[in-house]
CSV table of C-alpha atoms and ligand atoms in Angstrom, one decimal:
chain,number,residue,atom,x,y,z
A,1269,UNK,CA,26.4,-1.6,71.4
A,1270,UNK,CA,28.5,0.0,74.2
A,1271,UNK,CA,31.2,-2.3,75.5
A,1272,UNK,CA,34.0,-1.6,78.0
A,1273,UNK,CA,37.2,-2.8,76.5
A,1274,UNK,CA,39.6,-2.1,79.4
A,1275,UNK,CA,42.0,0.1,77.1
A,1276,UNK,CA,44.6,0.3,79.9
A,1277,UNK,CA,44.9,-3.6,80.2
A,1278,UNK,CA,45.0,-3.9,76.5
A,1279,UNK,CA,48.1,-1.4,76.2
A,1280,UNK,CA,49.9,-3.4,78.9
A,1281,UNK,CA,48.9,-6.7,77.2
A,1282,UNK,CA,50.3,-5.6,73.8
A,1283,UNK,CA,53.5,-4.4,75.2
A,1284,UNK,CA,54.0,-7.7,77.1
A,1285,UNK,CA,52.7,-9.9,74.3
A,1286,UNK,CA,55.0,-8.2,71.8
A,1287,UNK,CA,58.0,-8.9,74.0
A,1288,UNK,CA,56.9,-12.5,74.7
A,1289,UNK,CA,56.4,-13.2,71.0
A,1290,UNK,CA,60.2,-13.0,70.5
A,1291,UNK,CA,60.6,-15.9,72.9
A,1292,UNK,CA,58.0,-18.2,71.5
A,1293,UNK,CA,57.9,-20.5,68.5
A,1294,UNK,CA,54.3,-21.0,67.8
A,1295,UNK,CA,51.2,-19.1,68.6
A,1296,UNK,CA,48.3,-21.3,69.7
A,1297,UNK,CA,45.2,-19.2,69.0
A,1298,UNK,CA,42.1,-20.7,70.6
A,1299,UNK,CA,38.8,-19.8,68.9
A,1300,UNK,CA,35.2,-20.6,69.3
A,1301,UNK,CA,34.4,-23.0,66.6
A,1302,UNK,CA,30.9,-21.6,66.4
A,1303,UNK,CA,32.3,-18.2,65.3
A,1304,UNK,CA,35.9,-18.5,64.5
A,1305,UNK,CA,36.5,-15.3,62.8
A,1306,UNK,CA,34.2,-13.2,65.1
A,1307,UNK,CA,36.2,-14.6,68.2
A,1308,UNK,CA,39.7,-14.0,66.6
A,1309,UNK,CA,41.3,-10.9,68.1
A,1310,UNK,CA,42.9,-9.2,65.2
A,1311,UNK,CA,45.7,-8.2,67.5
A,1312,UNK,CA,46.8,-11.9,67.6
A,1313,UNK,CA,47.4,-11.9,63.9
A,1314,UNK,CA,49.1,-8.5,64.0
A,1315,UNK,CA,51.5,-9.6,66.8
A,1316,UNK,CA,52.4,-12.9,65.3
A,1317,UNK,CA,53.0,-11.7,61.8
A,1318,UNK,CA,55.1,-8.8,63.1
A,1319,UNK,CA,57.4,-11.5,64.4
A,1320,UNK,CA,56.7,-14.0,61.6
A,1321,UNK,CA,55.4,-16.7,64.0
A,1322,UNK,CA,53.4,-19.6,62.7
A,1323,UNK,CA,49.9,-20.0,64.1
A,1324,UNK,CA,47.9,-23.1,65.2
A,1325,UNK,CA,44.4,-22.0,65.1
A,1326,UNK,CA,42.4,-24.2,67.6
A,1327,UNK,CA,38.7,-24.2,66.8
A,1328,UNK,CA,37.6,-25.3,70.3
A,1329,UNK,CA,34.1,-26.3,71.4
A,1330,UNK,CA,33.6,-28.3,68.4
A,1331,UNK,CA,31.1,-30.4,70.3
A,1332,UNK,CA,28.8,-27.3,70.1
A,1333,UNK,CA,29.5,-26.3,66.5
A,1334,UNK,CA,27.9,-27.6,63.3
A,1335,UNK,CA,30.4,-30.2,62.0
A,1336,UNK,CA,29.9,-29.4,58.3
A,1337,UNK,CA,30.7,-25.8,59.0
A,1338,UNK,CA,33.6,-26.5,61.1
A,1339,UNK,CA,35.0,-28.6,58.3
A,1340,UNK,CA,34.6,-25.6,56.0
A,1341,UNK,CA,36.3,-23.3,58.4
A,1342,UNK,CA,39.3,-25.8,58.6
A,1343,UNK,CA,39.6,-25.7,54.8
A,1344,UNK,CA,39.5,-21.9,54.9
A,1345,UNK,CA,42.2,-21.4,57.7
A,1346,UNK,CA,44.4,-24.3,56.4
A,1347,UNK,CA,44.8,-22.4,53.1
A,1348,UNK,CA,46.4,-19.5,54.9
A,1349,UNK,CA,50.2,-18.9,55.0
A,1350,UNK,CA,52.0,-20.2,58.2
A,1351,UNK,CA,48.7,-21.4,59.6
A,1352,UNK,CA,47.4,-24.9,60.6
A,1353,UNK,CA,44.0,-25.3,61.9
A,1354,UNK,CA,42.5,-28.1,64.0
A,1355,UNK,CA,39.1,-28.6,65.6
A,1356,UNK,CA,38.7,-30.1,69.0
A,1357,UNK,CA,36.7,-30.1,72.3
A,1358,UNK,CA,39.5,-29.7,74.9
A,1359,UNK,CA,36.9,-30.7,77.6
A,1360,UNK,CA,37.0,-34.2,76.2
A,1361,UNK,CA,39.7,-36.5,77.5
A,1362,UNK,CA,42.7,-36.8,75.3
A,1363,UNK,CA,41.7,-34.1,72.7
A,1364,UNK,CA,44.1,-31.3,74.0
A,1365,UNK,CA,47.1,-33.5,73.1
A,1366,UNK,CA,46.4,-32.8,69.4
A,1367,UNK,CA,47.5,-29.2,70.1
A,1368,UNK,CA,51.2,-30.2,70.8
A,1369,UNK,CA,51.4,-32.7,68.0
A,1370,UNK,CA,50.2,-30.0,65.5
A,1371,UNK,CA,52.3,-27.3,67.0
A,1372,UNK,CA,55.3,-29.4,66.7
A,1373,UNK,CA,54.8,-29.7,63.0
A,1374,UNK,CA,54.8,-25.8,62.7
A,1375,UNK,CA,58.2,-25.5,64.4
A,1376,UNK,CA,60.1,-28.8,63.6
A,1377,UNK,CA,63.3,-27.2,64.7
A,1378,UNK,CA,62.3,-27.0,68.3
A,1379,UNK,CA,61.7,-30.4,69.8
A,1380,UNK,CA,64.4,-31.4,72.2
A,1381,UNK,CA,65.7,-30.6,75.6
A,1382,UNK,CA,68.1,-28.0,74.2
A,1383,UNK,CA,65.5,-26.3,72.0
A,1384,UNK,CA,62.1,-26.9,73.5
A,1385,UNK,CA,59.0,-26.0,71.7
A,1386,UNK,CA,57.6,-22.9,73.3
A,1387,UNK,CA,53.9,-22.3,72.6
A,1388,UNK,CA,52.0,-19.1,73.4
A,1389,UNK,CA,48.3,-19.6,74.0
A,1390,UNK,CA,46.2,-16.6,72.9
A,1391,UNK,CA,42.5,-15.9,72.5
A,1392,UNK,CA,39.6,-13.9,73.6
A,1393,UNK,CA,37.9,-14.6,76.9
A,1394,UNK,CA,35.9,-17.7,77.4
A,1395,UNK,CA,36.9,-19.7,74.4
A,1396,UNK,CA,38.6,-22.4,76.6
A,1397,UNK,CA,42.2,-21.4,77.1
A,1398,UNK,CA,42.3,-22.3,80.7
A,1399,UNK,CA,40.4,-25.6,80.0
A,1400,UNK,CA,43.0,-26.4,77.2
A,1401,UNK,CA,46.0,-25.5,79.4
A,1402,UNK,CA,44.6,-27.5,82.5
A,1403,UNK,CA,44.0,-30.5,80.0
A,1404,UNK,CA,47.5,-30.3,78.8
A,1405,UNK,CA,49.0,-30.0,82.2
A,1406,UNK,CA,46.7,-32.6,83.5
A,1407,UNK,CA,45.9,-30.6,86.7
A,1408,UNK,CA,44.0,-27.4,87.5
A,1409,UNK,CA,46.7,-24.8,87.1
A,1410,UNK,CA,44.8,-22.2,85.1
A,1411,UNK,CA,41.5,-21.0,86.7
A,1412,UNK,CA,38.6,-22.0,84.5
A,1413,UNK,CA,35.5,-19.8,84.6
A,1414,UNK,CA,32.4,-19.0,82.7
A,1415,UNK,CA,32.9,-15.2,83.1
A,1416,UNK,CA,35.3,-13.5,80.7
A,1417,UNK,CA,39.0,-12.5,81.6
A,1418,UNK,CA,39.7,-14.8,84.6
A,1419,UNK,CA,43.4,-15.1,83.5
A,1420,UNK,CA,45.2,-12.0,84.4
A,1421,UNK,CA,49.0,-12.3,83.8
A,1422,UNK,CA,51.4,-14.2,81.5
A,1423,UNK,CA,52.2,-17.6,83.0
A,1424,UNK,CA,54.7,-20.2,81.6
A,1425,UNK,CA,54.3,-23.9,82.3
A,1426,UNK,CA,56.8,-26.6,81.3
A,1427,UNK,CA,54.7,-29.4,79.8
A,1428,UNK,CA,57.8,-31.8,79.4
A,1429,UNK,CA,61.5,-31.0,79.0
A,1430,UNK,CA,60.8,-30.6,75.3
A,1431,UNK,CA,57.7,-28.3,75.4
A,1432,UNK,CA,56.4,-25.3,77.3
A,1433,UNK,CA,53.4,-23.2,77.0
A,1434,UNK,CA,52.6,-19.7,78.1
A,1435,UNK,CA,49.1,-18.5,79.1
A,1436,UNK,CA,48.0,-15.0,78.2
A,1437,UNK,CA,45.1,-13.0,79.4
A,1438,UNK,CA,41.9,-13.2,77.3
A,1439,UNK,CA,41.4,-9.7,76.3
A,1440,UNK,CA,39.2,-8.0,73.7
A,1441,UNK,CA,40.1,-5.4,71.1
A,1442,UNK,CA,39.1,-1.8,71.0
A,1443,UNK,CA,36.8,-1.7,68.1
A,1444,UNK,CA,34.5,-4.3,66.5
A,1445,UNK,CA,33.9,-3.3,62.9
A,1446,UNK,CA,30.7,-5.1,62.4
A,1447,UNK,CA,28.0,-5.2,64.9
A,1448,UNK,CA,27.1,-8.7,64.0
A,1449,UNK,CA,30.5,-9.8,65.2
A,1450,UNK,CA,29.7,-8.2,68.7
A,1451,UNK,CA,26.4,-9.9,68.7
A,1452,UNK,CA,28.0,-13.3,68.0
A,1453,UNK,CA,30.5,-12.9,70.8
A,1454,UNK,CA,27.7,-11.9,73.2
A,1455,UNK,CA,25.6,-14.8,72.2
A,1456,UNK,CA,28.5,-17.1,72.7
A,1457,UNK,CA,29.3,-15.5,76.1
A,1458,UNK,CA,32.6,-14.1,75.1
A,1459,UNK,CA,31.5,-10.6,75.9
A,1460,UNK,CA,30.5,-10.2,79.6
A,1461,UNK,CA,27.0,-10.0,80.8
A,1462,UNK,CA,27.0,-6.2,81.4
A,1463,UNK,CA,28.1,-5.4,77.8
A,1464,UNK,CA,24.8,-6.0,76.0
A,1465,UNK,CA,21.0,-6.3,76.0
A,1466,UNK,CA,20.1,-10.0,76.2
A,1467,UNK,CA,16.8,-9.4,74.3
A,1468,UNK,CA,18.8,-7.8,71.4
A,1469,UNK,CA,21.4,-10.7,71.2
A,1470,UNK,CA,18.6,-13.2,71.5
A,1471,UNK,CA,16.7,-11.7,68.6
A,1472,UNK,CA,20.0,-11.7,66.5
A,1473,UNK,CA,20.7,-15.4,67.5
A,1474,UNK,CA,17.0,-16.3,66.7
A,1475,UNK,CA,17.3,-14.8,63.2
A,1476,UNK,CA,20.4,-16.9,62.4
A,1477,UNK,CA,18.8,-20.1,63.9
A,1478,UNK,CA,15.6,-19.3,61.8
A,1479,UNK,CA,17.7,-19.0,58.6
A,1480,UNK,CA,20.0,-22.0,59.3
A,1481,UNK,CA,18.5,-24.4,61.8
A,1482,UNK,CA,14.7,-23.8,61.8
A,1483,UNK,CA,14.2,-27.6,62.6
A,1484,UNK,CA,16.0,-27.2,65.9
A,1485,UNK,CA,13.7,-24.2,66.9
A,1486,UNK,CA,10.6,-26.2,65.8
A,1487,UNK,CA,11.6,-29.2,67.8
A,1488,UNK,CA,12.4,-27.4,71.0
A,1489,UNK,CA,9.9,-24.5,71.2
A,1490,UNK,CA,7.1,-25.5,68.6
A,1491,UNK,CA,8.2,-22.6,66.7
A,1492,UNK,CA,6.6,-22.5,63.2
A,1493,UNK,CA,9.0,-23.3,60.3
A,1494,UNK,CA,9.6,-20.4,57.9
A,1495,UNK,CA,6.9,-20.8,55.2
A,1496,UNK,CA,4.3,-22.4,57.7
A,1497,UNK,CA,3.3,-18.9,58.9
A,1498,UNK,CA,3.6,-15.4,57.9
A,1499,UNK,CA,5.9,-12.8,59.4
A,1500,UNK,CA,8.2,-15.1,61.5
A,1501,UNK,CA,11.2,-13.3,62.6
A,1502,UNK,CA,13.6,-13.2,65.5
A,1503,UNK,CA,11.2,-11.5,67.7
A,1504,UNK,CA,8.5,-14.1,67.0
A,1505,UNK,CA,10.9,-16.9,67.8
A,1506,UNK,CA,11.7,-15.3,71.2
A,1507,UNK,CA,7.8,-15.0,71.7
A,1508,UNK,CA,7.6,-18.7,70.8
A,1509,UNK,CA,10.1,-19.6,73.6
A,1510,UNK,CA,8.0,-17.5,76.0
A,1511,UNK,CA,4.8,-19.2,74.9
A,1512,UNK,CA,6.4,-22.8,75.2
A,1513,UNK,CA,7.7,-22.1,78.7
A,1514,UNK,CA,4.7,-20.1,79.9
A,1515,UNK,CA,6.7,-17.0,80.6
A,1516,UNK,CA,4.2,-14.2,81.2
A,1517,UNK,CA,4.3,-10.9,82.9
A,1518,UNK,CA,1.5,-9.6,85.2
A,1519,UNK,CA,-1.2,-8.7,82.7
A,1520,UNK,CA,-0.5,-11.6,80.4
A,1521,UNK,CA,2.1,-10.1,78.0
A,1522,UNK,CA,5.1,-12.4,77.1
A,1523,UNK,CA,8.1,-12.2,79.5
A,1524,UNK,CA,10.4,-11.3,76.5
A,1525,UNK,CA,13.6,-10.9,78.7
A,1526,UNK,CA,13.2,-14.2,80.4
A,1527,UNK,CA,12.6,-16.0,77.1
A,1528,UNK,CA,15.7,-14.3,75.7
A,1529,UNK,CA,17.8,-15.5,78.4
A,1530,UNK,CA,16.4,-19.1,77.9
A,1531,UNK,CA,17.2,-19.1,74.3
A,1532,UNK,CA,20.8,-17.8,74.9
A,1533,UNK,CA,21.3,-20.4,77.6
A,1534,UNK,CA,20.0,-23.2,75.4
A,1535,UNK,CA,22.4,-22.2,72.6
A,1536,UNK,CA,25.3,-21.8,74.9
A,1537,UNK,CA,24.8,-25.2,76.5
A,1538,UNK,CA,24.1,-27.0,73.1
A,1539,UNK,CA,20.4,-27.7,73.9
A,1540,UNK,CA,19.6,-26.7,70.4
A,1541,UNK,CA,22.1,-29.1,68.8
A,1542,UNK,CA,25.3,-28.3,67.1
A,1543,UNK,CA,25.0,-24.8,65.7
A,1544,UNK,CA,27.4,-22.4,64.0
A,1545,UNK,CA,26.9,-18.7,63.9
A,1546,UNK,CA,29.1,-17.9,61.0
A,1547,UNK,CA,30.6,-19.7,57.9
A,1548,UNK,CA,33.4,-18.9,55.7
A,1549,UNK,CA,30.8,-17.7,53.1
A,1550,UNK,CA,29.0,-15.4,55.5
A,1551,UNK,CA,32.4,-14.0,56.8
A,1552,UNK,CA,33.5,-13.3,53.1
A,1553,UNK,CA,30.1,-11.7,52.3
A,1554,UNK,CA,30.4,-9.5,55.3
A,1555,UNK,CA,33.8,-8.2,54.7
A,1556,UNK,CA,34.0,-8.5,51.0
A,1557,UNK,CA,37.3,-7.1,49.7
A,1558,UNK,CA,37.9,-5.7,53.2
A,1559,UNK,CA,38.7,-9.1,54.6
A,1560,UNK,CA,42.0,-9.0,56.3
A,1561,UNK,CA,42.3,-5.2,56.2
A,1562,UNK,CA,40.8,-4.8,59.7
A,1563,UNK,CA,44.1,-6.1,61.2
A,1564,UNK,CA,45.6,-3.3,63.3
A,1565,UNK,CA,49.3,-2.5,63.1
A,1566,UNK,CA,51.8,-2.7,65.9
A,1567,UNK,CA,54.6,-0.1,66.1
B,2700,GDP,P1,39.2,-19.0,78.9
B,2700,GDP,O1,38.5,-17.8,79.4
B,2700,GDP,O2,39.4,-18.9,77.4
B,2700,GDP,O3,40.3,-19.5,79.7
B,2700,GDP,O4,38.1,-20.1,78.9
B,2700,GDP,P2,37.7,-21.3,80.0
B,2700,GDP,O5,38.7,-22.3,79.9
B,2700,GDP,O6,37.6,-20.7,81.4
B,2700,GDP,O7,36.3,-21.9,79.6
B,2700,GDP,C1,35.1,-21.2,79.4
B,2700,GDP,C2,34.0,-22.0,79.5
B,2700,GDP,O8,33.9,-22.8,78.4
B,2700,GDP,C3,33.9,-22.9,80.7
B,2700,GDP,O9,32.6,-23.0,81.2
B,2700,GDP,C4,34.4,-24.3,80.1
B,2700,GDP,O10,34.0,-25.3,80.8
B,2700,GDP,C5,33.8,-24.2,78.8
B,2700,GDP,N1,34.6,-24.9,77.8
B,2700,GDP,C6,35.9,-25.1,77.4
B,2700,GDP,N2,36.2,-25.9,76.4
B,2700,GDP,C7,35.1,-26.4,76.0
B,2700,GDP,C8,34.8,-27.4,75.0
B,2700,GDP,O11,35.6,-27.9,74.3
B,2700,GDP,N3,33.4,-27.7,74.9
B,2700,GDP,C9,32.4,-27.1,75.7
B,2700,GDP,N4,31.2,-27.5,75.5
B,2700,GDP,N5,32.7,-26.2,76.7
B,2700,GDP,C10,34.0,-25.8,76.8
């Protein structure tokens, strides 16, 4: 998959973030609860461990993710050193406040007017950083968009006299080791629309849904359950979407592209129910003993 990672922007970001890390107490890393490891920029881990900063992992969009899988991820992350993980939907009233409460516990020495708690919000595009910041500030300060990378520069906001937060641009990293991670990011709209073929992403998504959430596919698109018919795969799921919606090209063939977009839109908007694309077990199976070794170093 060919993806434009804006390497120039990334070099500037790494330099700025490295400097800023020294002046912050806690990294608030916003992740997509549906694919928390695929949506974790390895640079965040590198930068924060370089400065030995604790990390609050926020599994955002939990309203869209499978609750049992989210619970498994919380257990997975909370077992890590200097890490606390919480799950929330920052779009829901009052949920964002959990971030400040949890961050304070990670830096108990920073909680008054003289030593305010300084949080640095990091994460890839479209995971909800701006929505979280706006909710904490209770106003529209950071631009919220559904297209990746709308936040361009580092911005610091005072929440109270005892806590501040800094917004960082949502940037990607140069090389995604596993193609399935790129496909999860594309399915979840973290990678921009020009970076991939919708049909390929939809077939990948359909295969996960078929394996883990076949009932959701059956309920929405009359898709046969595995075992009910032979040869059901990601392609036949997308065709089932086309059949259900009556998407046909001139000549009668299925409009595969249009059905692919429908499947992706339904997943992104939660129309298929609460779905998670990866689990701690699938993550460990993919990386094996390599898990953790993909973290780049910062000079
Ligand atoms: P950023 O690029 O990380 O700053 O992400 P944004 O804050 O711009 O959010 C990207 C998209 O995700 C927007 O359409 C938000 O409305 C949506 N979003 C953010 N948080 C949540 C959440 O908790 N649940 C759901 N369902 N959508 C969310």
